[in-house]
Short mmCIF file of C-alpha atoms in Angstrom, two decimals:
data_model
loop_
_atom_site.label_atom_id
_atom_site.label_comp_id
_atom_site.label_asym_id
_atom_site.label_seq_id
_atom_site.Cartn_x
_atom_site.Cartn_y
_atom_site.Cartn_z
CA MET A 1 31.97 203.08 145.86
CA ILE A 2 31.37 200.08 148.12
CA VAL A 3 31.90 201.21 151.67
CA ILE A 4 30.96 200.83 155.33
CA GLN A 5 31.35 204.12 157.14
CA THR A 6 29.88 206.36 159.81
CA ASP A 7 29.45 209.41 157.56
CA ASP A 8 26.45 210.14 155.40
CA VAL A 9 26.83 210.72 151.65
CA ASP A 10 25.33 213.08 149.08
CA ILE A 11 22.90 210.83 147.19
CA GLY A 12 22.27 213.47 144.53
CA ALA A 13 25.98 213.61 143.69
CA LEU A 14 26.19 209.81 143.58
CA ILE A 15 23.27 209.63 141.13
CA ILE A 16 25.04 212.06 138.81
CA ALA A 17 28.29 210.09 139.06
CA ALA A 18 26.44 206.80 138.43
CA LYS A 19 25.34 207.82 134.92
CA LYS A 20 27.91 205.90 132.94
CA HIS A 21 27.72 205.73 129.14
CA GLY A 22 24.64 203.75 128.14
CA THR A 23 22.61 204.54 131.26
CA GLY A 24 18.87 204.80 130.78
CA ALA A 25 17.75 204.21 134.36
CA VAL A 26 19.11 204.82 137.83
CA VAL A 27 17.40 203.21 140.82
CA VAL A 28 18.22 204.29 144.36
CA PHE A 29 17.32 202.42 147.52
CA ASP A 30 17.66 204.44 150.70
CA GLY A 31 17.04 202.56 153.95
CA VAL A 32 16.10 204.93 156.73
CA VAL A 33 15.94 204.68 160.54
CA ARG A 34 12.20 204.25 161.13
CA ASP A 35 10.53 205.76 164.13
CA ASP A 36 9.43 202.58 165.90
CA ASP A 37 9.34 204.38 169.25
CA ILE A 38 13.10 204.43 169.39
CA THR A 39 15.52 207.16 170.36
CA GLU A 40 18.36 206.06 168.10
CA MET A 41 19.70 203.11 166.13
CA GLU A 42 23.15 201.70 166.75
CA LEU A 43 24.84 199.79 163.95
CA GLU A 44 27.82 197.51 164.13
CA ALA A 45 29.67 195.61 161.40
CA TYR A 46 32.35 192.95 161.05
CA GLU A 47 33.89 195.53 158.77
CA ASP A 48 36.50 193.65 156.73
CA VAL A 49 34.22 190.72 156.07
CA ALA A 50 31.14 192.86 155.47
CA THR A 51 33.00 194.99 152.93
CA GLN A 52 34.20 191.86 151.11
CA GLU A 53 30.64 190.54 151.07
CA LEU A 54 29.30 193.82 149.70
CA ASP A 55 31.96 193.74 146.97
CA LYS A 56 30.90 190.22 146.03
CA ILE A 57 27.22 191.15 146.00
CA ALA A 58 27.91 194.17 143.78
CA LYS A 59 29.94 192.03 141.40
CA ASN A 60 27.25 189.35 141.21
CA ALA A 61 24.52 191.93 140.63
CA THR A 62 26.58 193.66 137.95
CA GLU A 63 27.05 190.42 136.04
CA GLN A 64 23.56 189.08 136.52
CA PHE A 65 21.70 192.29 135.64
CA ARG A 66 24.25 193.94 133.33
CA LEU A 67 24.55 196.94 135.62
CA LEU A 68 26.69 199.85 134.49
CA HIS A 69 27.39 201.18 137.98
CA VAL A 70 26.84 200.16 141.59
CA ASP A 71 27.37 202.10 144.82
CA ILE A 72 26.66 200.57 148.21
CA ILE A 73 27.12 202.73 151.29
CA HIS A 74 26.24 201.08 154.59
CA ARG A 75 26.52 203.29 157.62
CA ILE A 76 27.50 202.18 161.13
CA GLY A 77 27.52 203.91 164.49
CA ARG A 78 24.65 205.81 166.06
CA LEU A 79 21.95 207.10 163.76
CA ALA A 80 18.90 209.19 164.58
CA VAL A 81 15.37 208.58 163.32
CA GLY A 82 15.16 209.58 159.65
CA GLU A 83 18.88 209.18 158.98
CA ASN A 84 20.13 207.10 156.07
CA ILE A 85 21.32 203.60 157.00
CA LEU A 86 21.99 202.05 153.60
CA MET A 87 22.15 203.61 150.16
CA ILE A 88 22.25 201.50 147.00
CA ILE A 89 22.67 203.36 143.72
CA VAL A 90 22.38 201.26 140.58
CA ALA A 91 22.62 202.34 136.93
CA ALA A 92 21.58 200.22 133.95
CA GLY A 93 20.55 200.59 130.33
CA HIS A 94 16.92 199.83 131.12
CA ARG A 95 14.60 199.99 134.10
CA GLU A 96 13.99 196.26 134.42
CA GLU A 97 17.68 195.61 135.09
CA ALA A 98 18.03 198.62 137.38
CA TYR A 99 15.10 197.60 139.59
CA ALA A 100 16.06 193.91 139.62
CA GLY A 101 19.71 194.68 140.38
CA SER A 102 18.77 197.04 143.20
CA ARG A 103 16.41 194.50 144.73
CA PHE A 104 18.96 191.69 144.40
CA ILE A 105 21.51 193.76 146.30
CA ILE A 106 19.28 194.71 149.22
CA GLU A 107 18.02 191.15 149.65
CA ALA A 108 21.57 189.78 149.57
CA ILE A 109 22.68 192.32 152.18
CA LYS A 110 19.76 191.42 154.46
CA ALA A 111 20.52 187.73 154.02
CA GLY A 112 24.21 187.49 154.64
CA VAL A 113 26.34 190.54 155.37
CA PRO A 114 27.64 190.68 158.96
CA ILE A 115 26.06 193.89 160.13
CA TRP A 116 23.80 194.28 163.17
CA LYS A 117 21.35 196.89 164.38
CA LYS A 118 20.31 197.74 167.89
CA GLU A 119 17.24 199.85 168.51
CA LEU A 120 17.85 202.17 171.44
CA THR A 121 14.77 203.11 173.44
CA LYS A 122 14.06 205.11 176.57
CA ASP A 123 14.20 201.85 178.53
CA GLY A 124 17.38 200.41 177.02
CA GLY A 125 17.65 198.68 173.69
CA ARG A 126 17.16 195.52 171.73
CA TRP A 127 19.06 193.89 168.88
CA VAL A 128 17.00 193.67 165.73
CA PRO A 129 16.50 190.01 164.80
CA GLY A 130 17.73 189.17 161.33
CA GLU A 131 15.22 188.34 158.61
CA HIS A 132 17.10 185.11 157.96
CA GLY A 133 17.63 182.97 161.04
CA HIS A 134 20.84 181.35 159.89
CA GLY A 135 22.39 184.26 158.09
CA LYS A 136 21.57 182.60 154.78
CA PRO A 137 18.61 183.17 152.48
CA LYS A 138 15.61 181.08 153.38
CA THR A 139 14.95 178.39 150.85
CA SER A 140 11.32 177.93 151.79
CA MET B 1 50.37 180.17 169.23
CA THR B 2 47.95 183.10 169.30
CA VAL B 3 44.40 183.34 167.98
CA LYS B 4 42.09 186.34 167.85
CA ILE B 5 38.45 185.78 168.72
CA ARG B 6 35.92 188.39 167.68
CA PHE B 7 32.37 188.66 169.00
CA PHE B 8 29.70 190.90 167.55
CA ALA B 9 26.37 192.42 168.53
CA ARG B 10 24.79 190.68 171.55
CA PHE B 11 27.79 188.35 171.90
CA ARG B 12 30.13 191.36 171.94
CA GLU B 13 28.12 192.85 174.78
CA LEU B 14 28.57 189.60 176.71
CA PHE B 15 32.22 188.84 175.94
CA GLY B 16 33.81 192.05 174.66
CA ALA B 17 34.77 192.73 171.07
CA ASP B 18 38.16 191.05 170.68
CA ILE B 19 39.92 188.40 172.71
CA MET B 20 43.54 187.43 172.00
CA THR B 21 44.26 183.99 173.38
CA ASP B 22 47.15 181.53 173.41
CA VAL B 23 46.21 178.04 172.31
CA VAL B 24 48.10 174.77 171.89
CA THR B 25 48.60 173.28 168.45
CA GLY B 26 45.70 171.07 167.42
CA THR B 27 43.02 173.03 169.28
CA MET B 28 39.69 172.79 167.53
CA PHE B 29 37.27 175.66 166.84
CA THR B 30 34.49 174.36 169.10
CA SER B 31 36.72 173.54 172.06
CA LEU B 32 38.39 176.97 171.86
CA ILE B 33 35.08 178.83 171.94
CA THR B 34 33.71 176.51 174.64
CA THR B 35 36.70 177.26 176.87
CA ILE B 36 36.38 181.02 176.37
CA ALA B 37 32.61 181.00 176.80
CA LYS B 38 32.60 179.01 180.03
CA LYS B 39 34.22 181.97 181.80
CA ASN B 40 30.90 183.80 181.40
CA PRO B 41 27.76 181.74 182.21
CA GLU B 42 25.35 184.20 180.60
CA GLY B 43 27.51 184.36 177.49
CA TYR B 44 27.87 180.59 177.41
CA ALA B 45 24.11 180.13 177.54
CA ALA B 46 23.69 182.59 174.67
CA ILE B 47 25.98 180.59 172.38
CA PHE B 48 25.58 176.99 173.53
CA ASP B 49 22.54 174.89 174.32
CA GLU B 50 22.02 172.59 177.33
CA LYS B 51 23.94 169.80 175.61
CA GLY B 52 26.95 172.03 174.99
CA ALA B 53 26.35 172.31 171.24
CA PHE B 54 26.38 175.61 169.36
CA ARG B 55 22.90 177.04 169.23
CA GLU B 56 21.54 176.55 165.75
CA PHE B 57 21.45 180.28 164.85
CA VAL B 58 25.07 181.00 165.85
CA ILE B 59 27.33 181.93 162.93
CA LEU B 60 31.00 180.94 162.96
CA MET B 61 33.81 182.25 160.79
CA LYS B 62 37.49 181.54 160.46
CA ASN B 63 39.49 184.19 158.62
CA GLY B 64 36.34 185.58 157.08
CA LYS B 65 34.97 182.25 155.82
CA ARG B 66 31.87 180.56 157.19
CA ILE B 67 32.45 177.36 159.19
CA ASP B 68 29.45 175.07 159.49
CA ILE B 69 28.52 174.28 163.06
CA ALA B 70 28.72 170.59 162.13
CA ASP B 71 32.35 171.02 161.05
CA ALA B 72 33.54 173.25 163.88
CA ALA B 73 34.47 170.43 166.29
CA LYS B 74 36.98 169.04 163.79
CA THR B 75 38.23 172.40 162.41
CA PRO B 76 41.65 173.23 163.89
CA VAL B 77 42.75 176.78 164.57
CA ALA B 78 46.23 177.97 163.65
CA ASP B 79 48.55 180.72 164.79
CA GLY B 80 47.30 184.11 163.62
CA ASP B 81 43.78 182.92 162.83
CA GLU B 82 40.88 185.29 163.27
CA ILE B 83 37.85 183.48 164.66
CA ALA B 84 34.44 185.18 164.70
CA VAL B 85 31.25 184.22 166.52
CA PHE B 86 28.06 186.14 165.99
CA PRO B 87 24.26 186.05 165.99
CA PRO B 88 22.17 186.27 162.78
CA VAL B 89 22.92 189.35 160.72
CA ALA B 90 20.46 192.23 160.48
CA GLY B 91 22.01 194.82 158.20
CA GLY B 92 20.35 196.89 155.50
CA MET C 1 5.12 217.18 144.03
CA ILE C 2 3.46 215.83 140.89
CA VAL C 3 4.59 217.98 138.00
CA ILE C 4 5.45 218.20 134.31
CA GLN C 5 8.09 220.83 133.72
CA THR C 6 11.15 221.71 131.69
CA ASP C 7 13.45 222.30 134.67
CA ASP C 8 15.49 219.65 136.42
CA VAL C 9 15.11 219.07 140.17
CA ASP C 10 17.44 218.34 143.09
CA ILE C 11 16.82 214.65 143.76
CA GLY C 12 18.86 214.73 146.98
CA ALA C 13 16.61 217.44 148.40
CA LEU C 14 13.49 215.55 147.34
CA ILE C 15 14.69 212.39 149.11
CA ILE C 16 15.16 214.35 152.33
CA ALA C 17 11.72 215.92 151.99
CA ALA C 18 10.14 212.51 151.25
CA LYS C 19 11.03 211.09 154.67
CA LYS C 20 7.66 211.45 156.32
CA HIS C 21 7.01 210.02 159.79
CA GLY C 22 7.15 206.21 159.62
CA THR C 23 9.48 206.04 156.62
CA GLY C 24 11.86 203.09 156.55
CA ALA C 25 12.65 203.01 152.84
CA VAL C 26 12.86 205.51 150.00
CA VAL C 27 13.11 204.25 146.42
CA VAL C 28 14.04 206.59 143.58
CA PHE C 29 13.63 205.88 139.90
CA ASP C 30 15.51 208.23 137.62
CA GLY C 31 14.93 207.77 133.90
CA VAL C 32 17.79 209.18 131.87
CA VAL C 33 18.30 210.11 128.21
CA ARG C 34 20.30 207.14 126.92
CA ASP C 35 22.97 207.61 124.29
CA ASP C 36 21.41 205.60 121.48
CA ASP C 37 23.41 207.56 118.88
CA ILE C 38 21.21 210.57 119.40
CA THR C 39 22.05 214.23 119.73
CA GLU C 40 19.13 215.15 121.96
CA MET C 41 15.70 214.00 123.09
CA GLU C 42 12.61 216.16 122.63
CA LEU C 43 9.67 215.56 124.94
CA GLU C 44 6.12 216.74 124.53
CA ALA C 45 3.08 216.32 126.78
CA TYR C 46 -0.66 216.90 126.74
CA GLU C 47 0.07 218.75 129.91
CA ASP C 48 -3.28 219.15 131.66
CA VAL C 49 -4.34 215.59 130.99
CA ALA C 50 -0.89 214.13 131.72
CA THR C 51 -0.74 215.91 135.06
CA GLN C 52 -4.19 214.62 135.98
CA GLU C 53 -3.11 211.10 135.02
CA LEU C 54 0.05 211.38 137.11
CA ASP C 55 -2.05 212.56 140.06
CA LYS C 56 -4.32 209.54 139.66
CA ILE C 57 -1.39 207.14 139.38
CA ALA C 58 0.22 208.59 142.51
CA LYS C 59 -3.07 208.29 144.39
CA ASN C 60 -3.59 204.69 143.29
CA ALA C 61 -0.01 203.74 144.19
CA THR C 62 -0.33 205.44 147.58
CA GLU C 63 -3.46 203.47 148.42
CA GLN C 64 -2.34 200.15 146.97
CA PHE C 65 1.15 200.14 148.52
CA ARG C 66 0.54 202.30 151.61
CA LEU C 67 3.08 204.87 150.46
CA LEU C 68 3.89 207.74 152.77
CA HIS C 69 5.10 210.10 150.06
CA VAL C 70 5.19 210.26 146.26
CA ASP C 71 6.92 212.74 143.95
CA ILE C 72 6.68 212.44 140.18
CA ILE C 73 8.60 214.93 138.06
CA HIS C 74 8.37 214.39 134.30
CA ARG C 75 10.40 216.75 132.21
CA ILE C 76 9.50 218.03 128.76
CA GLY C 77 11.39 220.05 126.15
CA ARG C 78 14.85 219.31 124.80
CA LEU C 79 17.11 217.14 126.93
CA ALA C 80 20.71 216.14 126.32
CA VAL C 81 22.14 212.64 126.75
CA GLY C 82 22.48 211.85 130.45
CA GLU C 83 19.82 214.34 131.55
CA ASN C 84 16.97 213.29 133.82
CA ILE C 85 13.67 212.64 132.05
CA LEU C 86 11.51 211.27 134.85
CA MET C 87 12.09 211.13 138.58
CA ILE C 88 9.86 209.09 140.88
CA ILE C 89 10.55 209.39 144.61
CA VAL C 90 8.56 207.05 146.83
CA ALA C 91 8.68 206.65 150.62
CA ALA C 92 7.16 203.77 152.58
CA GLY C 93 7.47 202.00 155.89
CA HIS C 94 9.20 199.01 154.35
CA ARG C 95 11.20 198.22 151.24
CA GLU C 96 8.67 195.84 149.65
CA GLU C 97 6.08 198.59 149.43
CA ALA C 98 8.58 201.20 148.29
CA TYR C 99 9.90 199.06 145.42
CA ALA C 100 6.44 197.84 144.39
CA GLY C 101 4.99 201.35 144.51
CA SER C 102 7.85 202.78 142.47
CA ARG C 103 7.51 200.06 139.85
CA PHE C 104 3.73 200.45 139.69
CA ILE C 105 4.13 204.17 138.98
CA ILE C 106 6.69 203.85 136.19
CA GLU C 107 4.70 201.08 134.47
CA ALA C 108 1.50 203.11 134.69
CA ILE C 109 3.24 206.15 133.22
CA LYS C 110 4.64 204.12 130.34
CA ALA C 111 1.22 202.60 129.71
CA GLY C 112 -1.08 205.54 129.68
CA VAL C 113 0.15 209.08 130.31
CA PRO C 114 0.02 211.32 127.21
CA ILE C 115 3.71 212.16 126.85
CA TRP C 116 5.84 211.57 123.76
CA LYS C 117 9.55 211.43 123.05
CA LYS C 118 11.40 212.18 119.85
CA GLU C 119 14.99 211.09 119.43
CA LEU C 120 16.91 213.73 117.53
CA THR C 121 19.82 212.45 115.45
CA LYS C 122 22.30 213.98 113.03
CA ASP C 123 19.98 212.94 110.21
CA GLY C 124 16.70 214.17 111.68
CA GLY C 125 14.66 212.43 114.30
CA ARG C 126 12.13 209.77 115.06
CA TRP C 127 9.28 209.47 117.51
CA VAL C 128 9.83 206.73 120.07
CA PRO C 129 7.13 204.08 119.69
CA GLY C 130 5.17 203.47 122.88
CA GLU C 131 5.60 200.22 124.76
CA HIS C 132 1.83 199.74 124.67
CA GLY C 133 0.30 199.96 121.22
CA HIS C 134 -3.04 201.30 122.33
CA GLY C 135 -1.94 203.49 125.17
CA LYS C 136 -3.31 200.94 127.63
CA PRO C 137 -1.47 198.19 129.52
CA LYS C 138 -1.15 195.00 127.55
CA THR C 139 -3.28 192.23 128.97
CA SER C 140 -1.27 189.42 127.39
CA MET D 1 -20.20 226.71 118.11
CA THR D 2 -16.45 226.43 118.54
CA VAL D 3 -14.36 223.35 119.25
CA LYS D 4 -10.64 223.13 119.93
CA ILE D 5 -8.77 220.25 118.33
CA ARG D 6 -5.35 219.35 119.70
CA PHE D 7 -2.82 217.12 117.96
CA PHE D 8 0.33 215.76 119.57
CA ALA D 9 3.67 214.27 118.58
CA ARG D 10 3.73 213.08 114.96
CA PHE D 11 0.15 214.28 114.42
CA ARG D 12 1.12 217.73 115.69
CA GLU D 13 3.93 217.86 113.17
CA LEU D 14 1.40 217.09 110.42
CA PHE D 15 -1.50 219.29 111.53
CA GLY D 16 -0.14 221.84 113.98
CA ALA D 17 -0.74 221.83 117.70
CA ASP D 18 -4.14 223.45 118.11
CA ILE D 19 -6.97 224.07 115.66
CA MET D 20 -10.01 226.16 116.62
CA THR D 21 -12.92 225.30 114.39
CA ASP D 22 -16.58 226.27 114.08
CA VAL D 23 -18.94 223.32 113.87
CA VAL D 24 -22.68 222.94 113.54
CA THR D 25 -24.70 221.43 116.37
CA GLY D 26 -24.87 217.64 116.16
CA THR D 27 -21.44 217.18 114.58
CA MET D 28 -19.89 213.87 115.62
CA PHE D 29 -16.29 213.32 116.75
CA THR D 30 -15.32 211.16 113.78
CA SER D 31 -16.83 213.41 111.13
CA LEU D 32 -15.18 216.49 112.66
CA ILE D 33 -11.71 214.90 112.61
CA THR D 34 -12.30 213.46 109.14
CA THR D 35 -13.15 216.91 107.79
CA ILE D 36 -10.09 218.51 109.36
CA ALA D 37 -7.76 215.66 108.35
CA LYS D 38 -8.83 215.64 104.70
CA LYS D 39 -7.20 219.05 104.25
CA ASN D 40 -3.84 217.30 104.63
CA PRO D 41 -3.45 214.01 102.70
CA GLU D 42 -0.31 212.91 104.58
CA GLY D 43 -1.97 213.71 107.89
CA TYR D 44 -5.16 211.95 106.84
CA ALA D 45 -3.23 208.80 105.97
CA ALA D 46 -1.50 208.88 109.35
CA ILE D 47 -4.79 208.88 111.24
CA PHE D 48 -7.23 207.01 108.96
CA ASP D 49 -6.92 203.74 107.08
CA GLU D 50 -7.92 203.10 103.45
CA LYS D 51 -11.53 202.53 104.51
CA GLY D 52 -11.69 205.88 106.27
CA ALA D 53 -11.70 204.36 109.78
CA PHE D 54 -9.44 205.57 112.58
CA ARG D 55 -6.21 203.57 112.56
CA GLU D 56 -6.35 201.15 115.45
CA PHE D 57 -3.50 202.77 117.43
CA VAL D 58 -4.93 206.30 117.32
CA ILE D 59 -6.03 207.64 120.70
CA LEU D 60 -8.99 210.00 120.98
CA MET D 61 -10.00 212.22 123.88
CA LYS D 62 -12.83 214.63 124.56
CA ASN D 63 -12.21 217.02 127.44
CA GLY D 64 -9.45 214.81 128.80
CA LYS D 65 -11.47 211.57 128.71
CA ARG D 66 -10.74 208.68 126.38
CA ILE D 67 -13.28 208.05 123.62
CA ASP D 68 -13.22 204.55 122.14
CA ILE D 69 -12.75 204.54 118.38
CA ALA D 70 -15.89 202.44 118.14
CA ASP D 71 -17.91 205.16 119.88
CA ALA D 72 -16.42 208.19 118.13
CA ALA D 73 -18.80 208.16 115.15
CA LYS D 74 -21.78 208.60 117.50
CA THR D 75 -20.12 210.93 120.02
CA PRO D 76 -21.30 214.51 119.48
CA VAL D 77 -19.06 217.49 120.12
CA ALA D 78 -20.35 220.55 121.94
CA ASP D 79 -19.40 224.20 122.12
CA GLY D 80 -16.16 224.66 124.05
CA ASP D 81 -15.13 221.02 123.84
CA GLU D 82 -11.46 220.17 123.66
CA ILE D 83 -10.84 217.27 121.31
CA ALA D 84 -7.46 215.52 121.25
CA VAL D 85 -6.02 213.09 118.71
CA PHE D 86 -2.66 211.45 119.29
CA PRO D 87 -0.46 208.42 118.63
CA PRO D 88 0.46 205.88 121.35
CA VAL D 89 2.11 207.45 124.37
CA ALA D 90 5.80 206.99 125.09
CA GLY D 91 6.56 208.87 128.30
CA GLY D 92 8.76 207.82 131.15
#
């Protein structure tokens, strides 16, 4: 499942479903709204393009790290502190591939998928600056 | 011919999410966005620098594909195109 | 929760409970019985010592990677293909620490916690050789 | 005085899980295990090499603490000690 949606998902159920034949390791990344003195987080996506990018990232990770299963669920809309923003569930034969595949996916999402976050505070809000100024991975 | 312009995040707050606009054949990406942006001085200043060039961090897309800022002035838009203009991404 | 037990756990519930104040990332490692032409896996632990070692590893990881929460559940007894063997749930402020902490814990467990696995096959069984010949991390 | 010896994994299959044994004061770790192991030739060969030394991969513990093979011959056991002998670990 590669999806951008407002609803949360049941990570436990996704882990069970990820265990394809040959699985020896499942790695889950769960990005959470951190309490940086905010009231809520608001997320926005260029949905069609972002979904295509997530598909590509999942495909690249699957090939590069011989993954057996990949789920990426990126939530949008208003999320409270502690809520799940992004869940990546990766299954592989061995832990090295599972960790590396998971890490590859989160870094690729941070680098180039058109999704934005605004931290809402008592006094208004501010858009979170991207980690990569040009929307591409830094080369230095 | 009609083109759809989509702004996201801070640019959406300044310009609105979607703008449908009629353009003449041969209109280039940069001139289209310049025309739209000039209607909103604060929005214009967010996207363009003092010399009228796209600010270096601005990301441009045509039909879901990245257009380099350097190529935008000579990239024509066509009927039905979806143009997107947005600040650096911050998902995940 | 740092525990060696026969029962499985609800990973979804553990993820929710792991989200301490300041959490921005949760990383889960789930080691699974892989179908290497086996019927079942049998796990055995030197329980008191293994639990102490897991406690130490969790403490070291918490300090070294500023983790906000650590669960380690290592199962023993007979497990079928696809069942969870080891679950590590780690929460941190940021993803770098969560991934690094998770990886530190699994490598430390593989290197030095007195637990053994026997693969049961149609024809009998064989003890899984450790990754580290002397029960200590390799230095080369 | 009484000492508890615990074997794990393949060694457990050869010797049984726990052995309670009476020893005289001053008995050393290596001599205690050698005496026990000699009762079972297959088990002895799993733990000791042809020269009667612990095989290099064997792990020894006294009361939950690792004892280096090199130190085991001069490490005394005391009443109530828990001695453990096991092959390389393979958890996770």
